[in-house]
Short mmCIF file of C-alpha atoms and ligand atoms in Angstrom, two decimals:
data_model
loop_
_atom_site.label_atom_id
_atom_site.label_comp_id
_atom_site.label_asym_id
_atom_site.label_seq_id
_atom_site.Cartn_x
_atom_site.Cartn_y
_atom_site.Cartn_z
CA MET C 1 -14.82 -39.72 0.79
CA ASN C 2 -15.08 -43.46 0.58
CA ASP C 3 -17.94 -45.91 0.51
CA LEU C 4 -17.80 -46.31 4.29
CA HIS C 5 -19.65 -43.07 4.77
CA CYS C 6 -22.61 -43.57 2.57
CA ASN C 7 -24.05 -46.63 4.26
CA LYS C 8 -24.61 -44.57 7.33
CA HIS C 9 -26.87 -42.06 5.71
CA GLU C 10 -29.89 -43.66 4.33
CA THR C 11 -32.21 -41.15 5.93
CA GLY C 12 -30.44 -38.24 4.39
CA SER C 13 -31.16 -35.97 7.30
CA GLU C 14 -28.46 -37.33 9.54
CA SER C 15 -25.09 -35.73 9.88
CA LEU C 16 -22.37 -37.70 8.17
CA ASN C 17 -20.40 -37.46 11.38
CA GLN C 18 -21.77 -40.63 12.83
CA THR C 19 -18.64 -42.71 12.61
CA GLN C 20 -16.40 -43.01 15.63
CA PRO C 21 -12.72 -42.51 14.84
CA VAL C 22 -10.78 -45.71 14.30
CA SER C 23 -7.23 -45.16 15.39
CA GLN C 24 -4.83 -47.28 13.41
CA ASN C 25 -1.84 -45.88 15.25
CA GLY C 26 -3.36 -45.96 18.67
CA ILE C 27 -3.65 -42.20 18.57
CA SER C 28 -6.98 -40.88 19.65
CA ARG C 29 -8.61 -38.12 17.65
CA ARG C 30 -8.15 -35.80 20.58
CA GLY C 31 -4.43 -36.45 20.67
CA PHE C 32 -3.89 -36.30 16.94
CA PHE C 33 -2.74 -32.72 16.66
CA LYS C 34 -0.70 -32.85 19.81
CA LEU C 35 1.19 -36.01 18.94
CA ALA C 36 1.78 -34.85 15.43
CA GLY C 37 3.29 -31.65 16.75
CA ILE C 38 0.57 -29.59 15.14
CA ALA C 39 -0.88 -26.50 16.73
CA ALA C 40 -4.57 -26.52 16.01
CA ALA C 41 -5.12 -22.85 16.68
CA ALA C 42 -2.91 -19.83 16.80
CA GLY C 43 -3.17 -19.54 20.57
CA ALA C 44 -2.19 -23.13 21.06
CA ALA C 45 0.71 -22.66 18.69
CA GLY C 46 2.52 -20.37 21.04
CA VAL C 47 1.66 -17.51 18.72
CA SER C 48 0.84 -15.03 21.41
CA PHE C 49 -0.20 -11.54 20.56
CA PRO C 50 0.67 -8.68 22.90
CA LYS C 51 -2.06 -7.50 25.19
CA GLY C 52 -3.54 -4.07 24.85
CA ALA C 53 -5.00 -4.52 21.43
CA GLY C 54 -7.67 -2.04 22.34
CA ALA C 55 -11.42 -2.31 22.38
CA ALA C 56 -13.19 -3.88 19.44
CA PRO C 57 -14.34 -1.24 16.99
CA SER C 58 -17.91 -0.04 17.18
CA LYS C 59 -20.41 -1.39 14.64
CA LEU C 60 -19.74 1.44 12.22
CA LEU C 61 -16.20 0.99 11.06
CA SER C 62 -13.90 3.81 12.07
CA LEU C 63 -11.10 4.62 9.70
CA ASP C 64 -8.31 5.48 12.09
CA ALA C 65 -5.40 6.35 9.89
CA SER C 66 -3.11 6.64 12.91
CA LEU C 67 -3.30 2.84 13.32
CA PRO C 68 -2.82 2.54 17.08
CA ASN C 69 -1.47 -0.57 18.86
CA LYS C 70 1.70 -0.78 16.83
CA VAL C 71 3.15 -3.34 19.24
CA PHE C 72 0.18 -5.63 18.81
CA TRP C 73 0.33 -5.49 15.02
CA LYS C 74 4.09 -5.96 14.96
CA GLY C 75 3.48 -9.22 16.82
CA VAL C 76 0.99 -10.25 14.17
CA GLN C 77 3.30 -9.22 11.34
CA LYS C 78 6.09 -11.40 12.74
CA GLN C 79 3.89 -14.42 11.99
CA PHE C 80 4.39 -14.01 8.23
CA ILE C 81 7.37 -15.31 6.30
CA ILE C 82 6.65 -13.27 3.21
CA ASP C 83 9.78 -12.24 1.24
CA PRO C 84 11.12 -9.10 2.93
CA LYS C 85 12.83 -8.00 -0.30
CA VAL C 86 9.49 -7.19 -1.90
CA VAL C 87 6.36 -5.60 -0.52
CA TYR C 88 3.62 -7.89 -1.70
CA MET C 89 0.40 -5.90 -2.11
CA ASN C 90 -1.76 -8.11 -4.26
CA ILE C 91 -3.73 -10.08 -1.69
CA GLY C 92 -6.77 -9.44 -3.89
CA THR C 93 -5.32 -12.17 -6.12
CA THR C 94 -3.99 -14.46 -3.40
CA GLY C 95 -2.69 -14.21 0.17
CA SER C 96 0.27 -15.67 2.05
CA MET C 97 0.11 -18.31 4.77
CA PRO C 98 1.41 -17.29 8.22
CA GLN C 99 4.33 -19.47 9.31
CA GLN C 100 2.40 -21.54 11.85
CA ILE C 101 -0.30 -22.31 9.31
CA LEU C 102 2.33 -23.24 6.76
CA LYS C 103 4.03 -25.51 9.29
CA ASN C 104 0.74 -27.19 10.09
CA TYR C 105 -0.02 -27.62 6.39
CA GLN C 106 3.39 -29.19 5.80
CA LYS C 107 2.92 -31.47 8.76
CA TYR C 108 -0.51 -32.59 7.56
CA ASN C 109 0.96 -33.39 4.15
CA GLU C 110 3.84 -35.31 5.71
CA LEU C 111 1.42 -37.36 7.78
CA ALA C 112 -0.65 -38.15 4.70
CA ALA C 113 2.45 -39.14 2.73
CA PHE C 114 3.76 -41.28 5.56
CA HIS C 115 0.48 -43.06 6.04
CA PRO C 116 -2.00 -42.34 3.23
CA ARG C 117 -5.01 -43.25 5.34
CA THR C 118 -3.87 -41.30 8.34
CA PHE C 119 -6.67 -38.72 8.25
CA GLU C 120 -9.35 -41.32 8.02
CA ALA C 121 -7.74 -43.30 10.82
CA GLU C 122 -7.25 -40.36 13.11
CA LEU C 123 -10.06 -37.99 12.25
CA GLY C 124 -12.73 -40.54 11.38
CA ALA C 125 -14.37 -41.58 8.16
CA ASP C 126 -15.64 -38.04 7.64
CA PHE C 127 -12.11 -36.57 7.90
CA GLY C 128 -13.31 -34.30 10.71
CA LEU C 129 -15.37 -32.26 8.27
CA PRO C 130 -18.45 -31.80 10.47
CA ALA C 131 -16.24 -30.33 13.19
CA GLN C 132 -14.50 -28.08 10.67
CA ARG C 133 -17.79 -26.90 9.25
CA ALA C 134 -19.16 -26.25 12.74
CA GLU C 135 -16.06 -24.19 13.48
CA LEU C 136 -16.56 -22.11 10.34
CA ALA C 137 -20.29 -21.73 11.03
CA ALA C 138 -19.56 -20.28 14.48
CA GLN C 139 -17.09 -17.82 12.98
CA PHE C 140 -19.19 -16.72 10.02
CA GLY C 141 -22.60 -16.35 11.66
CA CYS C 142 -24.55 -19.30 10.32
CA ASN C 143 -25.52 -22.89 11.10
CA ALA C 144 -23.22 -25.80 10.40
CA ASP C 145 -25.62 -27.27 7.82
CA GLU C 146 -25.32 -24.08 5.75
CA ILE C 147 -21.59 -24.00 5.17
CA CYS C 148 -18.99 -26.09 3.41
CA LEU C 149 -15.39 -25.91 2.37
CA SER C 150 -15.19 -25.27 -1.34
CA ARG C 151 -12.17 -24.97 -3.62
CA ASN C 152 -12.31 -21.19 -4.14
CA THR C 153 -14.74 -18.41 -5.07
CA THR C 154 -15.04 -19.56 -8.66
CA ASP C 155 -15.99 -23.07 -7.57
CA GLY C 156 -18.58 -21.63 -5.19
CA MET C 157 -20.14 -19.35 -7.80
CA ASP C 158 -20.43 -22.24 -10.27
CA ALA C 159 -22.02 -24.44 -7.62
CA ILE C 160 -24.59 -21.77 -6.76
CA LEU C 161 -25.54 -20.67 -10.25
CA PHE C 162 -25.79 -24.17 -11.69
CA GLY C 163 -27.62 -25.45 -8.62
CA LEU C 164 -30.51 -23.00 -8.89
CA ASN C 165 -33.45 -23.80 -11.11
CA PHE C 166 -33.40 -20.93 -13.60
CA GLN C 167 -35.79 -21.15 -16.55
CA GLU C 168 -36.08 -19.46 -19.92
CA GLY C 169 -37.22 -15.86 -19.50
CA ASP C 170 -36.00 -15.52 -15.90
CA GLU C 171 -33.92 -12.44 -15.25
CA ILE C 172 -30.87 -12.01 -13.02
CA LEU C 173 -29.85 -8.46 -12.08
CA THR C 174 -26.14 -7.88 -11.58
CA THR C 175 -23.64 -5.02 -11.84
CA HIS C 176 -21.29 -3.86 -14.59
CA HIS C 177 -18.27 -4.59 -12.35
CA GLU C 178 -18.48 -8.34 -11.85
CA HIS C 179 -15.66 -10.86 -12.10
CA ILE C 180 -15.44 -13.57 -14.71
CA ALA C 181 -16.13 -16.08 -11.89
CA ALA C 182 -19.70 -14.77 -11.86
CA LEU C 183 -20.01 -13.68 -15.48
CA SER C 184 -19.00 -17.02 -16.97
CA PRO C 185 -21.68 -19.14 -15.28
CA LEU C 186 -24.18 -16.31 -15.88
CA ASN C 187 -23.33 -16.42 -19.58
CA VAL C 188 -23.79 -20.19 -19.62
CA LEU C 189 -27.26 -19.69 -18.12
CA ARG C 190 -27.97 -17.04 -20.74
CA ASP C 191 -26.87 -19.22 -23.66
CA ARG C 192 -28.14 -22.55 -22.39
CA TYR C 193 -31.46 -21.61 -20.80
CA LYS C 194 -32.13 -18.15 -22.27
CA VAL C 195 -31.96 -16.52 -18.88
CA LYS C 196 -31.75 -12.74 -19.19
CA VAL C 197 -28.71 -11.25 -17.47
CA THR C 198 -28.99 -7.50 -16.89
CA GLU C 199 -25.88 -5.58 -15.90
CA LEU C 200 -26.72 -2.41 -13.95
CA GLU C 201 -24.33 0.51 -13.90
CA ILE C 202 -23.24 1.04 -10.30
CA PRO C 203 -21.73 4.36 -9.17
CA VAL C 204 -17.96 4.59 -9.55
CA LEU C 205 -16.67 8.14 -9.30
CA ASP C 206 -19.69 9.50 -7.44
CA THR C 207 -20.24 6.80 -4.77
CA ALA C 208 -21.74 8.57 -1.76
CA SER C 209 -24.63 6.63 -0.25
CA GLU C 210 -25.95 3.09 0.08
CA ASP C 211 -29.27 4.25 -1.36
CA GLN C 212 -27.64 4.75 -4.74
CA PHE C 213 -27.08 1.00 -4.95
CA VAL C 214 -30.36 -0.08 -3.40
CA ASP C 215 -32.45 2.28 -5.54
CA LEU C 216 -30.64 1.14 -8.67
CA PHE C 217 -31.56 -2.50 -8.07
CA ALA C 218 -35.06 -1.61 -6.85
CA ARG C 219 -35.86 0.42 -9.99
CA ASN C 220 -34.88 -2.45 -12.25
CA ILE C 221 -36.85 -5.30 -10.68
CA THR C 222 -39.45 -6.63 -13.09
CA LYS C 223 -41.96 -9.47 -12.87
CA ASN C 224 -39.35 -11.74 -14.48
CA THR C 225 -36.55 -10.92 -12.06
CA LYS C 226 -35.61 -14.02 -10.05
CA ALA C 227 -32.28 -13.16 -8.50
CA ILE C 228 -29.77 -10.43 -7.81
CA LEU C 229 -26.04 -11.10 -7.91
CA PHE C 230 -23.33 -8.68 -6.82
CA SER C 231 -19.78 -8.61 -5.49
CA HIS C 232 -19.58 -7.79 -1.80
CA ILE C 233 -16.42 -5.89 -2.76
CA THR C 234 -15.79 -5.25 -6.43
CA TYR C 235 -12.42 -6.42 -7.63
CA LYS C 236 -12.24 -3.56 -10.13
CA THR C 237 -12.26 -0.64 -7.68
CA GLY C 238 -12.39 -2.20 -4.21
CA THR C 239 -15.75 -0.60 -3.42
CA ARG C 240 -17.75 -2.34 -0.71
CA LEU C 241 -21.39 -2.73 -1.71
CA PRO C 242 -24.19 -2.46 0.90
CA ALA C 243 -24.71 -6.20 1.09
CA LYS C 244 -27.24 -6.27 3.92
CA ALA C 245 -29.44 -3.58 2.35
CA LEU C 246 -29.32 -5.30 -1.05
CA CYS C 247 -30.18 -8.70 0.45
CA THR C 248 -33.06 -7.12 2.36
CA LEU C 249 -34.34 -5.64 -0.89
CA ALA C 250 -34.10 -9.07 -2.51
CA ARG C 251 -35.97 -10.73 0.33
CA GLU C 252 -38.73 -8.09 0.28
CA ASN C 253 -39.24 -8.76 -3.40
CA GLY C 254 -39.06 -12.54 -3.25
CA LEU C 255 -35.72 -12.62 -5.06
CA ILE C 256 -32.71 -14.86 -4.50
CA SER C 257 -29.57 -13.02 -3.37
CA ILE C 258 -26.18 -14.30 -4.52
CA VAL C 259 -22.98 -12.66 -3.29
CA ASP C 260 -19.54 -13.01 -4.86
CA GLY C 261 -17.51 -12.76 -1.67
CA ALA C 262 -14.00 -13.10 -3.11
CA HIS C 263 -12.73 -10.31 -0.86
CA GLY C 264 -14.85 -10.91 2.22
CA PRO C 265 -13.44 -13.78 4.34
CA GLY C 266 -10.29 -12.78 6.17
CA MET C 267 -10.75 -9.07 5.47
CA LEU C 268 -14.19 -8.34 6.92
CA LYS C 269 -15.99 -9.64 9.95
CA LEU C 270 -18.82 -11.57 8.32
CA ASP C 271 -22.15 -12.71 9.68
CA PHE C 272 -24.17 -14.41 6.97
CA HIS C 273 -27.41 -14.52 8.93
CA ASP C 274 -27.16 -10.85 9.72
CA MET C 275 -26.38 -10.06 6.08
CA GLY C 276 -29.43 -12.06 5.05
CA CYS C 277 -27.99 -13.41 1.81
CA ASP C 278 -29.12 -16.69 0.28
CA PHE C 279 -25.69 -17.62 -1.10
CA TYR C 280 -22.17 -16.34 -0.49
CA ALA C 281 -19.06 -17.73 -2.20
CA GLY C 282 -15.62 -16.79 -0.91
CA PRO C 283 -12.04 -18.07 -0.90
CA GLY C 284 -9.83 -19.31 1.91
CA HIS C 285 -6.65 -18.40 0.04
CA LYS C 286 -6.91 -14.62 -0.38
CA TRP C 287 -7.45 -12.39 2.68
CA GLN C 288 -7.94 -15.43 4.92
CA CYS C 289 -4.38 -16.54 4.03
CA GLY C 290 -5.10 -20.27 3.92
CA PRO C 291 -3.65 -22.63 1.30
CA GLY C 292 -4.53 -22.29 -2.38
CA GLY C 293 -7.55 -24.20 -3.62
CA THR C 294 -9.63 -23.56 -0.49
CA GLY C 295 -12.89 -21.68 -0.20
CA ILE C 296 -15.90 -21.04 2.01
CA LEU C 297 -19.39 -21.51 0.61
CA TYR C 298 -22.55 -20.42 2.43
CA LEU C 299 -25.99 -21.65 1.38
CA ARG C 300 -28.93 -20.42 3.48
CA ASN C 301 -30.80 -23.43 4.77
CA HIS C 302 -33.12 -21.89 7.36
CA GLY C 303 -36.06 -19.52 7.34
CA ASP C 304 -38.72 -18.91 4.71
CA ASP C 305 -38.58 -19.00 0.95
CA LEU C 306 -35.66 -21.36 0.52
CA PRO C 307 -34.98 -21.39 -3.21
CA GLU C 308 -35.15 -24.69 -5.06
CA PHE C 309 -31.61 -25.94 -5.22
CA TRP C 310 -29.99 -29.00 -6.80
CA THR C 311 -26.58 -30.02 -5.54
CA GLN C 312 -23.93 -30.12 -8.24
CA ASN C 313 -21.59 -32.19 -6.11
CA ALA C 314 -23.84 -35.14 -6.62
CA SER C 315 -21.65 -37.80 -5.05
CA THR C 316 -23.78 -37.89 -1.91
CA TYR C 317 -27.12 -37.13 -3.55
CA THR C 318 -28.36 -40.68 -3.25
CA PHE C 319 -27.78 -40.68 0.48
CA VAL C 320 -28.29 -37.10 1.55
CA ALA C 321 -30.80 -35.30 -0.66
CA GLN C 322 -32.68 -37.88 -2.69
CA PRO C 323 -34.31 -39.66 0.27
CA VAL C 324 -36.12 -36.45 1.17
CA LYS C 325 -36.92 -35.61 -2.46
CA ASN C 326 -34.57 -32.67 -2.46
CA ASP C 327 -36.61 -31.01 0.30
CA ARG C 328 -34.27 -28.23 1.43
CA SER C 329 -35.71 -28.06 4.91
CA LYS C 330 -34.91 -31.68 5.57
CA TYR C 331 -31.31 -32.18 4.62
CA ASP C 332 -27.88 -30.82 5.42
CA ILE C 333 -27.23 -28.82 2.28
CA GLY C 334 -23.71 -27.95 3.38
CA MET C 335 -22.89 -31.63 3.61
CA ALA C 336 -24.54 -32.37 0.29
CA MET C 337 -22.30 -29.73 -1.29
CA GLN C 338 -19.17 -30.82 0.53
CA TYR C 339 -18.06 -34.05 -1.07
CA ARG C 340 -16.38 -34.40 -4.43
CA GLY C 341 -14.59 -37.68 -3.87
CA GLN C 342 -11.10 -37.56 -2.35
CA MET C 343 -10.27 -34.11 -1.03
CA ASP C 344 -7.19 -32.20 -0.04
CA VAL C 345 -7.69 -32.78 3.67
CA SER C 346 -4.40 -31.05 4.55
CA ALA C 347 -5.56 -27.87 2.83
CA HIS C 348 -8.94 -28.00 4.57
CA LEU C 349 -7.33 -28.45 7.98
CA ALA C 350 -4.82 -25.67 7.38
CA MET C 351 -7.52 -23.28 6.17
CA VAL C 352 -9.58 -23.90 9.28
CA ASP C 353 -6.41 -23.33 11.34
CA ALA C 354 -5.97 -19.98 9.56
CA CYS C 355 -9.55 -19.09 10.46
CA LYS C 356 -8.88 -19.95 14.08
CA MET C 357 -5.83 -17.72 14.02
CA TRP C 358 -7.92 -14.85 12.65
CA GLU C 359 -10.38 -15.36 15.49
CA GLU C 360 -7.49 -15.22 17.91
CA ILE C 361 -6.35 -11.91 16.49
CA GLY C 362 -9.94 -10.67 16.28
CA ARG C 363 -11.83 -10.31 13.02
CA GLU C 364 -13.18 -6.86 13.87
CA LYS C 365 -9.69 -5.65 14.64
CA ILE C 366 -8.45 -7.07 11.35
CA GLU C 367 -11.19 -5.30 9.42
CA GLU C 368 -10.44 -2.04 11.18
CA TYR C 369 -6.69 -2.34 10.61
CA VAL C 370 -6.95 -3.31 6.95
CA CYS C 371 -9.43 -0.57 6.08
CA SER C 372 -7.58 2.03 8.14
CA LEU C 373 -4.33 1.28 6.34
CA SER C 374 -6.15 1.71 3.03
CA SER C 375 -7.56 5.00 4.32
CA TYR C 376 -4.05 6.08 5.30
CA LEU C 377 -2.87 5.20 1.79
CA LYS C 378 -5.68 7.23 0.22
CA LYS C 379 -4.96 10.24 2.42
CA SER C 380 -1.23 10.03 1.69
CA LEU C 381 -1.85 9.81 -2.05
CA ALA C 382 -4.28 12.72 -1.92
CA GLN C 383 -1.70 14.78 -0.06
CA LYS C 384 1.05 13.92 -2.53
CA TYR C 385 -0.94 14.42 -5.73
CA GLY C 386 -3.08 17.35 -4.65
CA GLU C 387 -5.73 17.92 -7.31
CA ALA C 388 -4.19 15.36 -9.67
CA GLY C 389 -4.94 11.63 -9.58
CA THR C 390 -8.25 9.77 -9.50
CA PHE C 391 -9.69 7.53 -6.80
CA PHE C 392 -12.38 5.05 -7.84
CA ALA C 393 -13.72 4.32 -4.35
CA PRO C 394 -14.27 6.96 -1.69
CA ASP C 395 -12.54 7.18 1.68
CA ILE C 396 -15.84 6.63 3.51
CA PRO C 397 -16.25 3.86 6.13
CA GLU C 398 -19.30 2.20 4.54
CA PHE C 399 -17.50 1.68 1.24
CA SER C 400 -13.97 1.08 2.55
CA THR C 401 -12.00 -2.12 2.13
CA GLY C 402 -8.39 -3.26 1.92
CA LEU C 403 -8.36 -2.62 -1.83
CA THR C 404 -7.38 0.88 -2.98
CA SER C 405 -7.82 1.82 -6.63
CA PHE C 406 -6.06 4.89 -7.98
CA ASN C 407 -4.87 6.30 -11.29
CA PRO C 408 -2.19 9.01 -11.11
CA PHE C 409 -2.35 9.90 -14.82
CA ALA C 410 -4.41 12.55 -16.56
CA ASN C 411 -5.64 10.09 -19.19
CA LEU C 412 -7.52 7.32 -17.37
CA GLU C 413 -7.58 5.22 -20.53
CA ALA C 414 -3.78 5.08 -20.90
CA GLY C 415 -3.35 1.37 -20.16
CA ASP C 416 0.27 1.39 -21.32
CA LYS C 417 1.18 3.91 -18.63
CA ILE C 418 -0.49 1.96 -15.84
CA GLN C 419 1.15 -1.26 -17.03
CA ALA C 420 4.56 0.46 -17.10
CA LEU C 421 3.93 1.79 -13.61
CA VAL C 422 3.05 -1.65 -12.22
CA ALA C 423 6.18 -3.15 -13.83
CA ARG C 424 8.51 -0.40 -12.63
CA LEU C 425 7.06 -0.33 -9.12
CA GLU C 426 8.16 -3.93 -8.85
CA SER C 427 11.49 -3.81 -10.68
CA GLU C 428 12.71 -0.46 -9.31
CA ALA C 429 11.02 -0.15 -5.93
CA GLY C 430 10.09 -3.72 -4.93
CA TYR C 431 6.32 -3.11 -4.66
CA GLN C 432 4.04 -5.76 -6.13
CA VAL C 433 0.61 -4.38 -7.00
CA ARG C 434 -1.70 -5.03 -9.94
CA TYR C 435 -3.89 -2.99 -12.25
CA THR C 436 -7.52 -3.45 -13.17
CA ASP C 437 -9.43 -2.26 -16.20
CA PHE C 438 -13.14 -1.56 -16.26
CA HIS C 439 -15.87 0.54 -17.77
CA LEU C 440 -16.66 3.65 -15.78
CA HIS C 441 -20.06 3.68 -17.46
CA ALA C 442 -21.89 0.63 -18.72
CA GLY C 443 -21.89 1.72 -22.37
CA ASP C 444 -18.22 2.76 -22.57
CA THR C 445 -16.26 1.29 -25.44
CA LYS C 446 -12.82 1.99 -23.97
CA PRO C 447 -11.62 0.72 -20.61
CA THR C 448 -10.49 2.88 -17.72
CA TYR C 449 -7.43 1.72 -15.80
CA ALA C 450 -6.52 1.77 -12.12
CA LEU C 451 -3.71 0.56 -9.93
CA ARG C 452 -5.11 -1.80 -7.37
CA ILE C 453 -3.23 -1.92 -4.07
CA SER C 454 -4.04 -4.43 -1.32
CA THR C 455 -3.23 -3.55 2.29
CA HIS C 456 -3.38 -6.38 4.78
CA ILE C 457 -2.42 -7.18 8.36
CA PHE C 458 1.19 -7.92 7.36
CA HIS C 459 1.69 -4.34 6.13
CA ASN C 460 2.49 -1.19 8.06
CA ARG C 461 2.47 2.56 7.54
CA ALA C 462 6.18 2.74 6.67
CA GLN C 463 5.59 0.40 3.73
CA VAL C 464 2.67 2.53 2.58
CA ASP C 465 4.84 5.66 2.84
CA GLY C 466 7.50 3.99 0.68
CA LEU C 467 4.90 2.98 -1.88
CA VAL C 468 3.48 6.50 -2.13
CA ASP C 469 6.94 8.01 -2.65
CA ALA C 470 7.92 5.44 -5.28
CA LEU C 471 4.58 5.70 -7.03
CA TYR C 472 4.80 9.47 -7.18
CA ASP C 473 8.33 9.57 -8.61
CA LEU C 474 7.70 6.84 -11.16
CA SER C 475 4.36 8.23 -12.29
CA LEU C 476 5.95 11.65 -12.91
CA GLN C 477 8.66 10.01 -15.02
CA ILE C 478 6.12 7.95 -16.99
CA GLU C 479 3.75 10.86 -17.52
CA GLY C 480 6.74 12.75 -18.97
C1 LIG Q 1 -14.65 -10.50 -7.35
C2 LIG Q 1 -13.92 -11.79 -7.61
N1 LIG Q 1 -14.63 -12.93 -7.78
C3 LIG Q 1 -14.02 -14.11 -7.98
C4 LIG Q 1 -12.66 -14.22 -8.04
C5 LIG Q 1 -12.03 -15.57 -8.23
O1 LIG Q 1 -11.50 -15.95 -7.00
P1 LIG Q 1 -10.93 -17.40 -6.73
O2 LIG Q 1 -9.52 -17.40 -7.18
O3 LIG Q 1 -11.06 -17.59 -5.25
O4 LIG Q 1 -11.77 -18.36 -7.48
C6 LIG Q 1 -11.87 -13.08 -7.89
C7 LIG Q 1 -10.41 -13.19 -7.97
O5 LIG Q 1 -9.65 -12.28 -7.90
C8 LIG Q 1 -12.51 -11.83 -7.66
O6 LIG Q 1 -11.81 -10.71 -7.50
#
């Protein structure tokens, strides 16, 4: 962002998108993408998906392990340029851009290199951000003033936790399966402000009902509890937590709800208003398959009980928040959180393009496909291993995700065996997965290990079959 923007926003409540585009090349904003040879959305890119994709799934996810509409998904899978010599199954760490998105991203970068002020000239002084944020808001069930493009989940979690006004003695309830992206800022709050962080032991091997999670949090609320924080999907086991029920509990008890959504965008169909969370931090680079260093940050800015919040991206504070004395109801919090000086505009544009492509495919269909493929994997493993092997998340729709966690060995604490299995799956069979380690119970001194396998829209059943066969053979050899 440059100084041009700020002069326009003395009232703080205006959108920053007040500036008309100034075309230095005689290219209007409308013609920008077309003239640059960029396809703004998958449909416009000539990426056409076969008809007959079937009806959208019903509200309750069905795990259809037969994965119908093979033709449709083959068309989708053709959009990825991922190395065919390996089967990349670690989207939980980062995804892979579809070819049209990659082409767009390259083109954006070329334009910026050719004419460093091209985005400003063609998209306007706000780099088209209000339009991008409006696009995301429509896709993710919220208002445009409640969403911004962040750098990743970690960036979003920091912004949330350091923006809230926690005081000494306040308590935050969380789970014993959180990621360092949440734990690190929580630990800073603990050490800096003497905030109490309480890790609750969530079910792992005996996950059966949403009430287990809701009751656990409900039982532990005290007069000092100010917030609850949980992963929508834990990275340790891939279990989906009942986000809406937990956020409802928080609201009923006057608590702030903060969701680590690292595995939400691009895997699940999300509606932040329906979920009822106060804050949700997710990436654009994992399941959403946008460029690295992109994220989606939601900050509730409507309704009652808006928590006191201080923007950490203070570059626009003077113009956006300060004039209304940080009154949340009077300023565009998404915009206040958006600017951090010069941004990677190419990455933002490409991430929004990836989101448009997901809309084109259908987010509900994606969720159904991804979770069904994971269900197919679980069923195939169960068939192969019989009584042996341990799953850490059940094959039940409410808890299902694209992350499958499994340990084929008798000793769940044998980290060396899991590590050997991950290495040999890659070197001998071409499957790239990862392992996670975690405490089954909050007081455990030794970690439990699991393979963590990501199934996404660029995978198919044949690849899962190959993985199960390779995994079985190698695990027998390693177990000895
Ligand atoms: C639950 C969870 N939170 C946060 C992160 C960090 O994500 P990012 O790389 O988008 O910052 C991860 C990464 O794997 C994760 O699994």
